[in-house]
Amino acid sequence: MIRAGKLVAFPTETVYGLGANALDSEAVDRIYLAKGRPPSSPLIVHVDGIPMAKTIVSEWPPEAQKLADRFWPGALTLVLPKQSIVPDRVTAGLPTVGVRVPSHPLALALISKAGVPIAAPSANRFTELSATTAEHVRRSFSRQVAMILDGGPTQVGIESTVLSLAVSPPLLLRPGMVSLHDIESLIGPVGIGGTPQGGSHASPGLHSKHYSPKTRLILIDDGVLPASGRGAYIFVALQAQAERVVRMPEDPMAYAAKLYAVLHDLDRQELDWIAVERPPQTAAWAAISDRLRRAAG
Ligand code: TXA
Ligand code: MG
């Protein structure tokens, strides 16, 4: 189906992807159409190893080799200058391409058997919550996809870290569970991408309103919940009374793995608000804090 230009949703270790042959511009168009994603937002291309990555990038600096050796397959996307075989549609006209090797065996098998790199954004509609189960994908895209590969709930639970190696020093474009500290300890100092100013370089993962449930989400510091309406409270430490209460794991990895599934579930309960206890402001929680801030808008 990938070779025939169709859309196939598949699990990765982070979130489910909505995949198409990255070398087929018309197939890639179908991704944008299905997601309702603006054409100015570049897609991540998934490959099955370093050799395939090198077929789509035109530079492979020593930093890329170090990071790939350490973190691939895994939740790190590297942005590098692209080769001309990558259609402009994939990169939203940018001269660079985001590439990663996912670690989920189904994703790797799909890419290897298709024999082509697979462009895939997260399998959710634009600005909505990413899908971490096949059921989440089915609810958003029952018609538009030819097939959904069900690999169970994803392990990491939030989207990959995106790092640009196309600039010097390298720039962190989106935090993820591969941390800034992990990256800097391998390749030295990294800049941190600010909020985008719009335009063609806008990163959808950096839009201030993104990764959002439909229900209003608010971050809470002191356990004081909205006085009116029916709501849910998601917490780690500070308990409070609400219509629905969800205690989350204290470990950030375990928290991240559960977060979107909890939000998807609460989003279907017709609540007036979802309050989330603000996570600790430490490096280990940086990616989670980032997603929650964006979800709160
Ligand atoms: O974990 C993930 O990364 C998931 C799974 C499916 O791999 N994918 C994902 O894709 O989250 P998406 O499209 O929702 O987010 C892609 C991010 C965006 O922030 C996008 O702007 C950035 O990667 N990106 C992709 N190519 C880029 C490029 N050439 N330059 C700058 N940013 C880029
Ligand atoms: Mg996304």
PDB file of N, CA, C and O and ligand atoms in Angstrom, residues 35 37 121-122 124 130 159 174 210-211, ligand 2:
ATOM      1  N   LYS A  35      -4.902  15.275   7.386  1.00  0.00           N
ATOM      2  CA  LYS A  35      -4.677  15.917   8.684  1.00  0.00           C
ATOM      3  C   LYS A  35      -5.273  17.306   8.783  1.00  0.00           C
ATOM      4  O   LYS A  35      -5.450  17.835   9.879  1.00  0.00           O
ATOM      5  N   ARG A  37      -3.513  19.717   7.651  1.00  0.00           N
ATOM      6  CA  ARG A  37      -2.285  20.372   8.080  1.00  0.00           C
ATOM      7  C   ARG A  37      -1.859  21.409   7.064  1.00  0.00           C
ATOM      8  O   ARG A  37      -1.892  21.152   5.863  1.00  0.00           O
ATOM      9  N   PRO A 121       3.730  12.329   9.809  1.00  0.00           N
ATOM     10  CA  PRO A 121       3.493  13.156  10.989  1.00  0.00           C
ATOM     11  C   PRO A 121       2.762  12.294  12.017  1.00  0.00           C
ATOM     12  O   PRO A 121       2.377  11.159  11.721  1.00  0.00           O
ATOM     13  N   SER A 122       2.560  12.817  13.196  1.00  0.00           N
ATOM     14  CA  SER A 122       1.745  12.122  14.176  1.00  0.00           C
ATOM     15  C   SER A 122       0.326  11.951  13.606  1.00  0.00           C
ATOM     16  O   SER A 122      -0.164  12.820  12.883  1.00  0.00           O
ATOM     17  N   ASN A 124      -2.789  12.396  13.989  1.00  0.00           N
ATOM     18  CA  ASN A 124      -3.885  13.144  14.601  1.00  0.00           C
ATOM     19  C   ASN A 124      -4.208  14.299  13.665  1.00  0.00           C
ATOM     20  O   ASN A 124      -3.388  14.663  12.821  1.00  0.00           O
ATOM     21  N   SER A 130      -1.894  13.908  19.830  1.00  0.00           N
ATOM     22  CA  SER A 130      -1.300  12.796  19.085  1.00  0.00           C
ATOM     23  C   SER A 130      -1.929  11.475  19.525  1.00  0.00           C
ATOM     24  O   SER A 130      -2.402  11.340  20.656  1.00  0.00           O
ATOM     25  N   GLU A 159       5.997  12.869  21.443  1.00  0.00           N
ATOM     26  CA  GLU A 159       6.705  12.925  20.172  1.00  0.00           C
ATOM     27  C   GLU A 159       8.220  13.059  20.357  1.00  0.00           C
ATOM     28  O   GLU A 159       8.697  13.554  21.372  1.00  0.00           O
ATOM     29  N   ARG A 174      12.383  20.890  19.181  1.00  0.00           N
ATOM     30  CA  ARG A 174      11.266  20.374  19.986  1.00  0.00           C
ATOM     31  C   ARG A 174      11.844  19.447  21.051  1.00  0.00           C
ATOM     32  O   ARG A 174      12.542  18.498  20.713  1.00  0.00           O
ATOM     33  N   HIS A 210      -1.185  23.515  20.329  1.00  0.00           N
ATOM     34  CA  HIS A 210      -0.882  22.258  19.664  1.00  0.00           C
ATOM     35  C   HIS A 210      -1.049  21.160  20.684  1.00  0.00           C
ATOM     36  O   HIS A 210      -1.105  21.416  21.876  1.00  0.00           O
ATOM     37  N   TYR A 211      -1.146  19.939  20.215  1.00  0.00           N
ATOM     38  CA  TYR A 211      -1.223  18.795  21.123  1.00  0.00           C
ATOM     39  C   TYR A 211      -2.381  18.951  22.108  1.00  0.00           C
ATOM     40  O   TYR A 211      -2.276  18.578  23.265  1.00  0.00           O
TER      41      TYR A 211
HETATM   42 MG    MG B   2       2.111  16.251  15.443  1.00  0.00          MG
END
